[in-house]
mmCIF file of C-alpha atoms in Angstrom:
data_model
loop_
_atom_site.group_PDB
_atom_site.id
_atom_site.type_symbol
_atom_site.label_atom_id
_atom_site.label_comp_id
_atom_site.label_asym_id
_atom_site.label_seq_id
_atom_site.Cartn_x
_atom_site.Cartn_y
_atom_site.Cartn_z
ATOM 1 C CA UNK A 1464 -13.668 -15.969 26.300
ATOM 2 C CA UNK A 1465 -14.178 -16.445 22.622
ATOM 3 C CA UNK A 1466 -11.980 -18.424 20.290
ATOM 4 C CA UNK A 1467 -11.174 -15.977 17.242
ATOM 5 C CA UNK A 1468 -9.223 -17.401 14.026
ATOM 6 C CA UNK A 1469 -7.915 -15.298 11.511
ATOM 7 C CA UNK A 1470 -6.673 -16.326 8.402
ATOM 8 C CA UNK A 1471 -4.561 -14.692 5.393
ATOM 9 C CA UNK A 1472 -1.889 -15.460 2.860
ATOM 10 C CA UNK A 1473 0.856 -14.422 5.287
ATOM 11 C CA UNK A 1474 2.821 -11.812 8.102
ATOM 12 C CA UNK A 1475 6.181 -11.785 6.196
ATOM 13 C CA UNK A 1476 5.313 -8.481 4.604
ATOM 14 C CA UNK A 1477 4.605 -5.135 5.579
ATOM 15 C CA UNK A 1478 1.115 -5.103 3.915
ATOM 16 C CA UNK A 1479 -1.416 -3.194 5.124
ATOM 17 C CA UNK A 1480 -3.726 -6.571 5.902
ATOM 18 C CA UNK A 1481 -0.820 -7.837 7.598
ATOM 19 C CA UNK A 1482 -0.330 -4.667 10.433
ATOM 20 C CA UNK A 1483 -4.066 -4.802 11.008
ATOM 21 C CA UNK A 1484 -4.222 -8.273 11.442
ATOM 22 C CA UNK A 1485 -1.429 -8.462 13.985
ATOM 23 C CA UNK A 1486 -2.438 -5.069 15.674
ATOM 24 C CA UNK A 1487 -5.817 -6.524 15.959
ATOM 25 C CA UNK A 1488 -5.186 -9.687 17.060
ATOM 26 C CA UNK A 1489 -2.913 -8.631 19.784
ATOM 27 C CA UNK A 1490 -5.989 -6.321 21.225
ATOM 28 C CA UNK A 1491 -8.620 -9.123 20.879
ATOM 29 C CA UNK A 1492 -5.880 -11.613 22.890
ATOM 30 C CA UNK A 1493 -6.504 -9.720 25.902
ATOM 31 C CA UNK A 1494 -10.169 -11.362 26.554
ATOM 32 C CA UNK A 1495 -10.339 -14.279 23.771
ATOM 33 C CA UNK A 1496 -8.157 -17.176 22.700
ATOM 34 C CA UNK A 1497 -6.829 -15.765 19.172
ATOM 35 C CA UNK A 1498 -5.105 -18.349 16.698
ATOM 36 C CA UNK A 1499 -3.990 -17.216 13.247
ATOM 37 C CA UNK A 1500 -3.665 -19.040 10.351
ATOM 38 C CA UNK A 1501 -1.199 -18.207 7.204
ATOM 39 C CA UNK A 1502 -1.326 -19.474 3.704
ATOM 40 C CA UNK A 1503 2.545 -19.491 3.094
ATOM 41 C CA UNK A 1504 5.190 -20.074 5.893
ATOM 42 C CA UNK A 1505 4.446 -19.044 9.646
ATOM 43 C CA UNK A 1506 7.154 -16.564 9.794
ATOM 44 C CA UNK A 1507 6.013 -12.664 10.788
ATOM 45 C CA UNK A 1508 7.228 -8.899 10.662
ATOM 46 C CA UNK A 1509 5.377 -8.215 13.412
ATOM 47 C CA UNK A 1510 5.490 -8.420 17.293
ATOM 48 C CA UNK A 1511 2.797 -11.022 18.379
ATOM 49 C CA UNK A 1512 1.440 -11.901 22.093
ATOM 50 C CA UNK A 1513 2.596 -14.791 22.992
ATOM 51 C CA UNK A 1514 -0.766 -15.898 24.356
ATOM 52 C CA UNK A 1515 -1.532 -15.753 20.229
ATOM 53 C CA UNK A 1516 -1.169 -19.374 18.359
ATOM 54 C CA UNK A 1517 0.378 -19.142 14.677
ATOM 55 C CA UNK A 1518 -0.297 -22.333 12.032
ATOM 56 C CA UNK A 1519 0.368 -22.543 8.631
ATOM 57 C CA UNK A 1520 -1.224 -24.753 5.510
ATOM 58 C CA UNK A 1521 2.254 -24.373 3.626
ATOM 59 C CA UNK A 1522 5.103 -25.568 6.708
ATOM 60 C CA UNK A 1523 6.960 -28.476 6.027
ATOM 61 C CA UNK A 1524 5.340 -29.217 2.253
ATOM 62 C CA UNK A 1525 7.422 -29.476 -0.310
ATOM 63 C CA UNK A 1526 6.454 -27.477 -3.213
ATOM 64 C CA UNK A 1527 8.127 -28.017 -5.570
ATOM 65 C CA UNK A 1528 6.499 -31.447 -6.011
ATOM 66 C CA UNK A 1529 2.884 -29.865 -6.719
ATOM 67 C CA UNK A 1530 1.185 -28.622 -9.048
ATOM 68 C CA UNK A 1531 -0.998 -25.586 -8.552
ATOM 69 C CA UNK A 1532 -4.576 -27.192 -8.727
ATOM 70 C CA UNK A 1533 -3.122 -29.834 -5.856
ATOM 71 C CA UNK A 1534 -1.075 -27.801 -3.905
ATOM 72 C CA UNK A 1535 -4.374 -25.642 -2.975
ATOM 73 C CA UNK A 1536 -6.306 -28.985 -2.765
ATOM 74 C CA UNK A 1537 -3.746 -29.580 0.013
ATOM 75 C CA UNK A 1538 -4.294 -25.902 1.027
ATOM 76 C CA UNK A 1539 -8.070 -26.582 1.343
ATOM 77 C CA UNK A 1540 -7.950 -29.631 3.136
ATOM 78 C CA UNK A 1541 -5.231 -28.934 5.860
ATOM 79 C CA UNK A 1542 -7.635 -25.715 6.424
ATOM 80 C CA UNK A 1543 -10.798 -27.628 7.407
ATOM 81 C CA UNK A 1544 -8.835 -30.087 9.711
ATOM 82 C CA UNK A 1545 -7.409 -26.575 11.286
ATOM 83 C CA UNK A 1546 -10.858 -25.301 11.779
ATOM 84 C CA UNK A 1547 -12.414 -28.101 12.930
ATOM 85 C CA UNK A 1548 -8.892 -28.700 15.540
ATOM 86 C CA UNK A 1549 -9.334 -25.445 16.806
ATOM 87 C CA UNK A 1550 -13.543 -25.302 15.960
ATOM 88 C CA UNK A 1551 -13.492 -20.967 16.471
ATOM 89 C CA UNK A 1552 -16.216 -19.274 17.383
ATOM 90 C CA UNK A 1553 -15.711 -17.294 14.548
ATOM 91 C CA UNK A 1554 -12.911 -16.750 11.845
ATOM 92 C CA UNK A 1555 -12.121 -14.018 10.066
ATOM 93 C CA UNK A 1556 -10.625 -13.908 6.611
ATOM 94 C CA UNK A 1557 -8.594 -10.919 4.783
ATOM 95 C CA UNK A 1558 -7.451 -11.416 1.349
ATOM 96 C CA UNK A 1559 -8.756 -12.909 -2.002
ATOM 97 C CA UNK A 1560 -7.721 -16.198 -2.272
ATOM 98 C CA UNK A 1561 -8.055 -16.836 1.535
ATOM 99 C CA UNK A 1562 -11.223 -15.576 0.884
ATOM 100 C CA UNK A 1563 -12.583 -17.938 -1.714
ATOM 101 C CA UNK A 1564 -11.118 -20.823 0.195
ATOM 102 C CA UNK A 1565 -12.961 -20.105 3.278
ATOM 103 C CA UNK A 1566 -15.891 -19.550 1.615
ATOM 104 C CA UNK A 1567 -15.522 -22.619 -0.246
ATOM 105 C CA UNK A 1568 -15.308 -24.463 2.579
ATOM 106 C CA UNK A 1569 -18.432 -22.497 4.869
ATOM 107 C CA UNK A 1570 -20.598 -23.462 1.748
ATOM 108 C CA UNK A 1571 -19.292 -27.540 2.006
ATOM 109 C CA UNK A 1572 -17.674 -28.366 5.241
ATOM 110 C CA UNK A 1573 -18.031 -26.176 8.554
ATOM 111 C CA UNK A 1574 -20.383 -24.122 10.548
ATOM 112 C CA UNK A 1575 -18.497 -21.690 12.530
ATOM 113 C CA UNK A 1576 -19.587 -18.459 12.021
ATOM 114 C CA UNK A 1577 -17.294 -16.020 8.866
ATOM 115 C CA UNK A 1578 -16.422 -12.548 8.614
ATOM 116 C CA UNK A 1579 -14.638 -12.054 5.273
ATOM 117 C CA UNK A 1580 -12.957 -8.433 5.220
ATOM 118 C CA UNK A 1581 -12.355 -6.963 1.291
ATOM 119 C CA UNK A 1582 -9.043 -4.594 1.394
ATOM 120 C CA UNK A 1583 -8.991 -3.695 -1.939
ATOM 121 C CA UNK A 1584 -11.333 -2.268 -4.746
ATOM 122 C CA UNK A 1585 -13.628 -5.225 -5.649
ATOM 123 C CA UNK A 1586 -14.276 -3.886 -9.024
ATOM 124 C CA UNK A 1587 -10.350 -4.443 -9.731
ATOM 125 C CA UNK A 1588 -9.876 -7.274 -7.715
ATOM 126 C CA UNK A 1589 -12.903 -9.283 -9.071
ATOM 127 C CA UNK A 1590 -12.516 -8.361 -12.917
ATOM 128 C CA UNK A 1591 -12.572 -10.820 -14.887
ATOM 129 C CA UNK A 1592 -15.840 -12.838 -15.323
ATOM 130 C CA UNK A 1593 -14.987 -15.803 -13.884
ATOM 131 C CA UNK A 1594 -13.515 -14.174 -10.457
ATOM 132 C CA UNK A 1595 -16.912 -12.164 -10.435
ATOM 133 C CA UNK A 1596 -19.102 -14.927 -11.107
ATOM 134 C CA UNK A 1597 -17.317 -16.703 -7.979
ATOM 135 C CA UNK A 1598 -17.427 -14.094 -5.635
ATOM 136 C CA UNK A 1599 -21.151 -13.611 -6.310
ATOM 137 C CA UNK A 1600 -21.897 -17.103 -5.454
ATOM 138 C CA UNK A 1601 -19.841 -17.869 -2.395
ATOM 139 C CA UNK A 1602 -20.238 -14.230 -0.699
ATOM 140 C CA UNK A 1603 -23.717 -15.313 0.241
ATOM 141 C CA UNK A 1604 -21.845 -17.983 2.719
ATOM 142 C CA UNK A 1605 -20.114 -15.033 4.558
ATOM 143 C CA UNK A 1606 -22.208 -14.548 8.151
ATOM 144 C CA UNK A 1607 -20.729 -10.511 8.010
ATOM 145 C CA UNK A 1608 -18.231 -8.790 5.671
ATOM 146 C CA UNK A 1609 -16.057 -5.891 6.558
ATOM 147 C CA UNK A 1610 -15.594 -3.159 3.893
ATOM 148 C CA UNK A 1611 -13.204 -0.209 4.475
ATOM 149 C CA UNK A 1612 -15.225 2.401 2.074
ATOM 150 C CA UNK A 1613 -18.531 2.572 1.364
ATOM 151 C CA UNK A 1614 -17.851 2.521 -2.427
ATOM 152 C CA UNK A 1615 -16.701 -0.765 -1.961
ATOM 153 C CA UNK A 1616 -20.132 -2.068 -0.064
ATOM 154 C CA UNK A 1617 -21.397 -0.482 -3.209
ATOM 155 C CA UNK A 1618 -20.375 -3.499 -5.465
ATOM 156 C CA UNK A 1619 -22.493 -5.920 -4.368
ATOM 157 C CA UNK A 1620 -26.052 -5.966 -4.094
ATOM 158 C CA UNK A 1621 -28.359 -5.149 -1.180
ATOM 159 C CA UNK A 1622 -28.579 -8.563 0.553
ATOM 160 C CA UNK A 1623 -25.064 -8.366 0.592
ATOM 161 C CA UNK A 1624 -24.750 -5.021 2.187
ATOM 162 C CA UNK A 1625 -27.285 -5.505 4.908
ATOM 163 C CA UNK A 1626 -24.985 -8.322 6.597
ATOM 164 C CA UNK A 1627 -22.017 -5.979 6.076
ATOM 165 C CA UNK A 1628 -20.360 -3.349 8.023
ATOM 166 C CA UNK A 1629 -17.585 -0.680 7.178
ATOM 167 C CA UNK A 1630 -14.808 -0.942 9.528
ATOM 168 C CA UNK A 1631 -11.531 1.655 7.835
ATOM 169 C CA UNK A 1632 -8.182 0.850 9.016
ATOM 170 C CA UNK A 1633 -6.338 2.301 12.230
ATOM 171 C CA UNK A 1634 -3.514 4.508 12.060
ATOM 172 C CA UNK A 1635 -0.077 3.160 12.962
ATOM 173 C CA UNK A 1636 0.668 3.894 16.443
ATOM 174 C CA UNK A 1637 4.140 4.511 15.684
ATOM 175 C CA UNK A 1638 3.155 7.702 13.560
ATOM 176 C CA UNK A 1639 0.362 9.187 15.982
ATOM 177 C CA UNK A 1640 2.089 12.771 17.429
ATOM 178 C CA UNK A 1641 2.211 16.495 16.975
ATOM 179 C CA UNK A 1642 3.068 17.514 13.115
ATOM 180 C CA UNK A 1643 6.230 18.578 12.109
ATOM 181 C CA UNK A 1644 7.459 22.322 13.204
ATOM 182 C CA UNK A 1645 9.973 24.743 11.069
ATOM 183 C CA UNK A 1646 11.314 24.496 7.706
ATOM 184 C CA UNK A 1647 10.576 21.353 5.553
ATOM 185 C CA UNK A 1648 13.357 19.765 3.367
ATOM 186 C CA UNK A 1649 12.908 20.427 -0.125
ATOM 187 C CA UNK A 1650 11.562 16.650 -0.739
ATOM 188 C CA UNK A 1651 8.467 15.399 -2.454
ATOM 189 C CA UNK A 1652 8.047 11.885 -1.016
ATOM 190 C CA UNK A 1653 5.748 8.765 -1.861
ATOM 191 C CA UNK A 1654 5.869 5.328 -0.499
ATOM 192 C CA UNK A 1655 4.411 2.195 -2.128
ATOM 193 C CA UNK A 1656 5.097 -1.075 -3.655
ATOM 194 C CA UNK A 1657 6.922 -0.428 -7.158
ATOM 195 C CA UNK A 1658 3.839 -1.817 -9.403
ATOM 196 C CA UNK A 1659 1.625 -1.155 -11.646
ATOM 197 C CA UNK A 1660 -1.438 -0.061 -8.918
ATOM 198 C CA UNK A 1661 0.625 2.586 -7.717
ATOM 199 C CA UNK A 1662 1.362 4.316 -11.282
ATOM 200 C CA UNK A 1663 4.482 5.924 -10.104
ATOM 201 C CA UNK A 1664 4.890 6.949 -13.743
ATOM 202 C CA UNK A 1665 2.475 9.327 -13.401
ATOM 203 C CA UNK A 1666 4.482 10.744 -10.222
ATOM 204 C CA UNK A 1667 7.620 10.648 -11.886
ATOM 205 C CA UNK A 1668 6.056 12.356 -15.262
ATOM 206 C CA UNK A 1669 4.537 14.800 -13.520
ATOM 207 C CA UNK A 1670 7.703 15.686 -11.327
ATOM 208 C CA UNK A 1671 10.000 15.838 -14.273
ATOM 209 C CA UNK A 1672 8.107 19.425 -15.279
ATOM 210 C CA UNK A 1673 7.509 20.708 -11.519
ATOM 211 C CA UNK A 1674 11.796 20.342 -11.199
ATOM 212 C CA UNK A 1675 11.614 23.108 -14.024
ATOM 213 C CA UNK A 1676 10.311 25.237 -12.314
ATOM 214 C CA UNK A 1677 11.293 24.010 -8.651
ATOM 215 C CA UNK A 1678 14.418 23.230 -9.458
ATOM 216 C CA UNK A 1679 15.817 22.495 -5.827
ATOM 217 C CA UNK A 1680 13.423 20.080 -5.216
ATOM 218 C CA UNK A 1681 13.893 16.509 -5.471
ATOM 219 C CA UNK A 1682 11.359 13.184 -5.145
ATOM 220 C CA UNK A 1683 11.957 10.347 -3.043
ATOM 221 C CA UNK A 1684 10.378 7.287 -3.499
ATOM 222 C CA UNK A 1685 9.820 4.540 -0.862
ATOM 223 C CA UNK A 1686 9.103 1.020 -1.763
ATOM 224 C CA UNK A 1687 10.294 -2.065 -4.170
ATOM 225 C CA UNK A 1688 8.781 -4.127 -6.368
ATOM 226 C CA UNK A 1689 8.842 -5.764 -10.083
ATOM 227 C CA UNK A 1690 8.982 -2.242 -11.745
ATOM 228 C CA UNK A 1691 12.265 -1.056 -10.808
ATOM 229 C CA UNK A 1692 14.511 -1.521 -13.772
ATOM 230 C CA UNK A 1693 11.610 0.207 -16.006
ATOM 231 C CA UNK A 1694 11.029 2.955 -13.469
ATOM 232 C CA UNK A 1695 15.075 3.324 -13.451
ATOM 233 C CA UNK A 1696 15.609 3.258 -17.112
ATOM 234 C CA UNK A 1697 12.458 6.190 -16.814
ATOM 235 C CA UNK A 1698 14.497 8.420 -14.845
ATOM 236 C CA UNK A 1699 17.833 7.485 -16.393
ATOM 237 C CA UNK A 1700 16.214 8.882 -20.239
ATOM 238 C CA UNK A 1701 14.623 11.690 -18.839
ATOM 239 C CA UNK A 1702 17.963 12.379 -17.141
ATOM 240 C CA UNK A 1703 16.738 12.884 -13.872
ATOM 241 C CA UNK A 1704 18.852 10.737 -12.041
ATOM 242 C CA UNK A 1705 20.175 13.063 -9.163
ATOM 243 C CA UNK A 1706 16.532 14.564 -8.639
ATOM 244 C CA UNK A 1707 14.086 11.201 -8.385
ATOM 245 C CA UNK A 1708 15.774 8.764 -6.054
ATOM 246 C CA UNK A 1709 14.161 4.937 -5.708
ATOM 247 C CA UNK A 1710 15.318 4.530 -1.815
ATOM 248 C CA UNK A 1711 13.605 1.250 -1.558
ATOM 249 C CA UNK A 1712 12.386 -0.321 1.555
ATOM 250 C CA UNK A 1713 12.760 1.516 5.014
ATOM 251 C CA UNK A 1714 12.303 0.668 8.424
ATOM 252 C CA UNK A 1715 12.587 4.461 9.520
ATOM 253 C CA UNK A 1716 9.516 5.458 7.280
ATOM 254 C CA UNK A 1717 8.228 8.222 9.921
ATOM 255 C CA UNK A 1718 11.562 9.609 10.020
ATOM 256 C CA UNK A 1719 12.531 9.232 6.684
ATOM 257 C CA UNK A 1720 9.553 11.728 5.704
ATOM 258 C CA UNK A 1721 9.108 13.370 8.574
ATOM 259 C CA UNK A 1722 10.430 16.650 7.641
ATOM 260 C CA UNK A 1723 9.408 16.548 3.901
ATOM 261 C CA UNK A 1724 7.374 19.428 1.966
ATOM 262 C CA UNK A 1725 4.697 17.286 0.551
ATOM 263 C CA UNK A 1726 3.310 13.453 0.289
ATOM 264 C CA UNK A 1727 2.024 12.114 -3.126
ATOM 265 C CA UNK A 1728 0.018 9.210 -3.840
ATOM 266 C CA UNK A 1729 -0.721 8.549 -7.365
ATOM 267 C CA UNK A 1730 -2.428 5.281 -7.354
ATOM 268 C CA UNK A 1731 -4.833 3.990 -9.841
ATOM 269 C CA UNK A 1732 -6.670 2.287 -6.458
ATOM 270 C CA UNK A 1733 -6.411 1.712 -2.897
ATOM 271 C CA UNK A 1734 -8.736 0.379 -0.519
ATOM 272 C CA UNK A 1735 -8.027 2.011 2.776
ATOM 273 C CA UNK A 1736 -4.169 3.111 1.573
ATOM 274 C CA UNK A 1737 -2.174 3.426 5.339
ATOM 275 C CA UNK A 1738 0.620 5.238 3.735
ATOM 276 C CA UNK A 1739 -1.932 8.074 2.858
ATOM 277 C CA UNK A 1740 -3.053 7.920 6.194
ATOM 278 C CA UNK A 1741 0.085 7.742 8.151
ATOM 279 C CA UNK A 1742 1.915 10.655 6.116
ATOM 280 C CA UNK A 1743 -1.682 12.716 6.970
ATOM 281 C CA UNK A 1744 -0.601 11.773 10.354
ATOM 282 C CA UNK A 1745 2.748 13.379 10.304
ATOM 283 C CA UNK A 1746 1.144 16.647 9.485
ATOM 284 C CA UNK A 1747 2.253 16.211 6.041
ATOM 285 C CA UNK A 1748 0.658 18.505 3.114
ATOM 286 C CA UNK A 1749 -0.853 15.717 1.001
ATOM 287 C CA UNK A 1750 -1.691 14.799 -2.516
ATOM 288 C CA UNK A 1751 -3.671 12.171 -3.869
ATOM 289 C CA UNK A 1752 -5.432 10.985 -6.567
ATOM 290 C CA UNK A 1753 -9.125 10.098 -6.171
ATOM 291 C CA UNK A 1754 -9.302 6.661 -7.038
ATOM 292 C CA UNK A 1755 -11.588 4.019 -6.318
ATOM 293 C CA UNK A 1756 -12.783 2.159 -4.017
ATOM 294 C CA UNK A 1757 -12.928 5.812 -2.097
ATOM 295 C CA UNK A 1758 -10.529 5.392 0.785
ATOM 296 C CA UNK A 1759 -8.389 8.675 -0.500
ATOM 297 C CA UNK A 1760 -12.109 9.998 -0.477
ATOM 298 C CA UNK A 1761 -12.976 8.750 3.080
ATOM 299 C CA UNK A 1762 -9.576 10.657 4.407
ATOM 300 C CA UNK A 1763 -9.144 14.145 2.348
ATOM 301 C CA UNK A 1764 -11.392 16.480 2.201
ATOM 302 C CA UNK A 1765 -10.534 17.942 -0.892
ATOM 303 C CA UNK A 1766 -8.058 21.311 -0.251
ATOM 304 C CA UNK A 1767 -8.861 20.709 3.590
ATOM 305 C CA UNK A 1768 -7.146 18.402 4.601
ATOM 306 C CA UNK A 1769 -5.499 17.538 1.028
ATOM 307 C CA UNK A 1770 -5.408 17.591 -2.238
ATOM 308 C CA UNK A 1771 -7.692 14.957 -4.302
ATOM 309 C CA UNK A 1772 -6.842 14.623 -8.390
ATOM 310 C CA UNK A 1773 -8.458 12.672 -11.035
ATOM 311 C CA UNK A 1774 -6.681 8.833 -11.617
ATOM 312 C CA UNK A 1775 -3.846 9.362 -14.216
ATOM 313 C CA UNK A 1776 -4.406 13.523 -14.595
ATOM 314 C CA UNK A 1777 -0.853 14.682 -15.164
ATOM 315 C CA UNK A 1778 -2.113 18.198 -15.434
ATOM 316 C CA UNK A 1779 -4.047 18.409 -12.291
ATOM 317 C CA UNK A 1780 -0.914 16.384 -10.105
ATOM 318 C CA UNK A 1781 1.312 18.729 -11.166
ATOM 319 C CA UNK A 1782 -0.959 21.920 -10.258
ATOM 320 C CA UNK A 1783 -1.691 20.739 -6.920
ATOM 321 C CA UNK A 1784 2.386 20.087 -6.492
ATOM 322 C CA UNK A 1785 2.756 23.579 -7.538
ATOM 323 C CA UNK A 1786 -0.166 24.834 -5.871
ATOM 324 C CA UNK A 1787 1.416 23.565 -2.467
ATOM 325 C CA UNK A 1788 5.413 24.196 -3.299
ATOM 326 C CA UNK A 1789 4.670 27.990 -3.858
ATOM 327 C CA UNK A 1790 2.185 28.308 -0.809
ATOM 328 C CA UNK A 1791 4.166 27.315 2.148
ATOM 329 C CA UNK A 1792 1.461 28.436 4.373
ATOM 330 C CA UNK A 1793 -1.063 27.024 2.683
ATOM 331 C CA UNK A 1794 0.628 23.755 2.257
ATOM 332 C CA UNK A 1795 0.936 23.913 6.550
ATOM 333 C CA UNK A 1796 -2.203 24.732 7.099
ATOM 334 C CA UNK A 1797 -3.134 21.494 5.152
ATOM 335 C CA UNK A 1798 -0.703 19.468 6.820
ATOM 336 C CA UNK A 1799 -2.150 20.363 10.540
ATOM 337 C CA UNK A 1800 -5.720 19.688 9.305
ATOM 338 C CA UNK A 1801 -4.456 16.424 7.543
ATOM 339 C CA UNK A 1802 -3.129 15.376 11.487
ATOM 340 C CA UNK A 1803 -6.273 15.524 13.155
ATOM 341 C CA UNK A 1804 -7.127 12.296 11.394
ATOM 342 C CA UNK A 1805 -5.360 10.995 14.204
ATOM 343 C CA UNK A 1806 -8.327 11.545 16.454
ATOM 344 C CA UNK A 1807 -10.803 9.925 13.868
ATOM 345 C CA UNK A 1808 -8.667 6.517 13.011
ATOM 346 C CA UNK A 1809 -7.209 5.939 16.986
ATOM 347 C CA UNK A 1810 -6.001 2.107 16.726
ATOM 348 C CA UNK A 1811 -8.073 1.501 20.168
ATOM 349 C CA UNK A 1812 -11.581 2.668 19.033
ATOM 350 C CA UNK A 1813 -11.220 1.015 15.670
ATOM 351 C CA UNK A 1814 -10.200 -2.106 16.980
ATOM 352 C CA UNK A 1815 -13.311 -1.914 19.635
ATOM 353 C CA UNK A 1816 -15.319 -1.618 16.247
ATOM 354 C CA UNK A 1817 -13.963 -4.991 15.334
ATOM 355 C CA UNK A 1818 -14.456 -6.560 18.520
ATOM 356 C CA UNK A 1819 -18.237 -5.156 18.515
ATOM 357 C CA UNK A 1820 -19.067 -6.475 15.244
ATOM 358 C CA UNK A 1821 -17.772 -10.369 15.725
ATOM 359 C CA UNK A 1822 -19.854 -10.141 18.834
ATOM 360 C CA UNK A 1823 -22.618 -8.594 17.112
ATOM 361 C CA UNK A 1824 -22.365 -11.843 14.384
ATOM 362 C CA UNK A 1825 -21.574 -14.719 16.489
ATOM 363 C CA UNK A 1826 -24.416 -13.550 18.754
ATOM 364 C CA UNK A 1827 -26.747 -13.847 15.301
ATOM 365 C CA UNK A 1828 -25.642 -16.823 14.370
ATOM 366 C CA UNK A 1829 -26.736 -18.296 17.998
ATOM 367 C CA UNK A 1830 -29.853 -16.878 17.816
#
């Protein structure tokens, strides 16, 4: 039985990190001892085993009373007195800052063996020179790294990528099934956070000219976040109030776009994005653009399965929307391609991947 720890910023969201990490963990509980370890407060969204032990660095602290450059001093040094309580046979990290704490501490303090999984573009995430410059240096501590595209193992240098793997994420259980059947509600839907990354602008621009022509169509969008009052004022001056509807957070997603005519994703970039991958799993004609770090890549084949457009190309989103709003057929035949990915991302054969590849590393760092 191996001891696995996990550790991450948190489970109170419904990230994409977050699902994988609980999915995962739940699997890998069945044979090993798994203990997870948060950032923030120990609270989760998700349905754990109960054989699975949850800790947190940030329960029962105060912070008001910190500053930033103490509080993750504290962070750091309630970590290593975790890891060395629990001393893992391995621990795996998701997420930046977890990330560069771990690291930190491989490089000082412990021994146990350290996957360190990148989610996001590393181009984007690691921009500025200083966030580069310590990536590059502590990376080298990681025993294996997970990527989720290969464009992303394409970021760092060889000696990096020969310890690495690329391990894309599972599709949601909940969404696995036969694709939708008869006639689709006149609905263009999206889903994602309400920031910048996401570039729902570009949705909403390109939209405004499709309802021209389309004009009993309407576009829902799924999600929250620190954009809403700009993307409302948006849709309030282009006076498009009763035809692009924010609907915020759901916990119906599948059935809130179940029966929709087409998915868009308009991102500027995604790792592995899971609501790409779950609306491809509803049988959903999709749209995407064809951003980096290549996971819209990895899961459309480009008028296929889907539809791939250049980052921030009005004029291409709203041809494909057309494309697929005056081809019915077309747009279905896309849609039942797009569900097959269902066979290629099953939850239980990705998360054997996982399993293989910790025993693949603790078994070289033994050696």
């Amino acid at each position: 039985m191996k001891r696995i720890m996990f550790y991450l910023a948190g489970l109170d969201n419904n990230g994409g990190a977050e699902r994988v990490i609980s999915n995962l963990s739940n699997y890998l509980s069945k044979n090993n001892k798994v203990t997870i370890i948060t950032t923030g407060f120990s609270k989760t969204r998700y349905k754990l085993n109960d054989e699975i032990t949850c800790q947190s660095l940030d329960n029962n602290v105060d912070k008001t009373k910190q500053n930033r450059i103490l509080k993750n001093f504290n962070r750091v040094k309630k970590l290593n007195r975790l890891v060395k309580e629990n001393n893992p046979d391995i621990i795996v990290t998701f997420l930046p800052n977890e990330i560069f704490r771990i690291l930190f501490l491989k490089k000082f303090c412990i021994k146990n063996p350290v996957i360190i999984s990148l989610r996001d573009d590393p181009a984007t995430e690691y921009k500025t020179r200083f966030r580069k410059k310590l990536m590059y240096h502590l990376v080298k501590y990681a025993n294996g790294i997970v990527f989720q595209t290969k464009e992303a193992s394409d970021f760092f240098d060889i000696n990096i990528k020969e310890k690495s793997t690329i391990i894309p994420n599972p599709i949601n259980e909940k969404f696995i099934g036969k694709p939708f059947e008869g006639t689709r509600k006149k609905e263009i839907v999206s889903v994602g956070r309400l920031e910048p990354q996401k570039n729902h602008e570009l949705l909403i621009d390109s939209f405004s000219n499709i309802v021209k022509k389309h004009n009993d169509y309407k576009l829902h969008i799924y999600g929250e976040g620190k954009l809403r009052n700009k993307l409302e004022n948006k849709i309030k001056d282009m006076k498009l109030e009763d035809k692009v509807i924010l609907k915020g957070n759901s916990s119906n997603i599948k059935e809130e776009i179940f029966e929709s005519s087409l998915f868009v994703l308009s991102s500027n970039h995604e790792g592995m994005p899971n609501a790409l991958m779950e609306a491809m799993s509803l049988g959903l004609p999709v749209i995407s653009t064809d951003c980096p770090c290549g996971g819209p890549n990895f899961l459309i084949e480009n008028k296929v399965n889907g539809i791939l457009v250049r980052v921030n190309n009005q004029d291409e989103m709203e041809e494909a929307m057309d494309n697929l709003i005056s081809n019915p057929g077309y747009a279905n035949k896309l849609g039942k391609e797009a569900n097959k990915i269902c066979s290629r991302l099953e939850p239980n054969m990705i998360y054997q991947k996982w399993e293989n590849y910790i025993d693949e590393i603790i078994k070289n760092c033994e050696e």
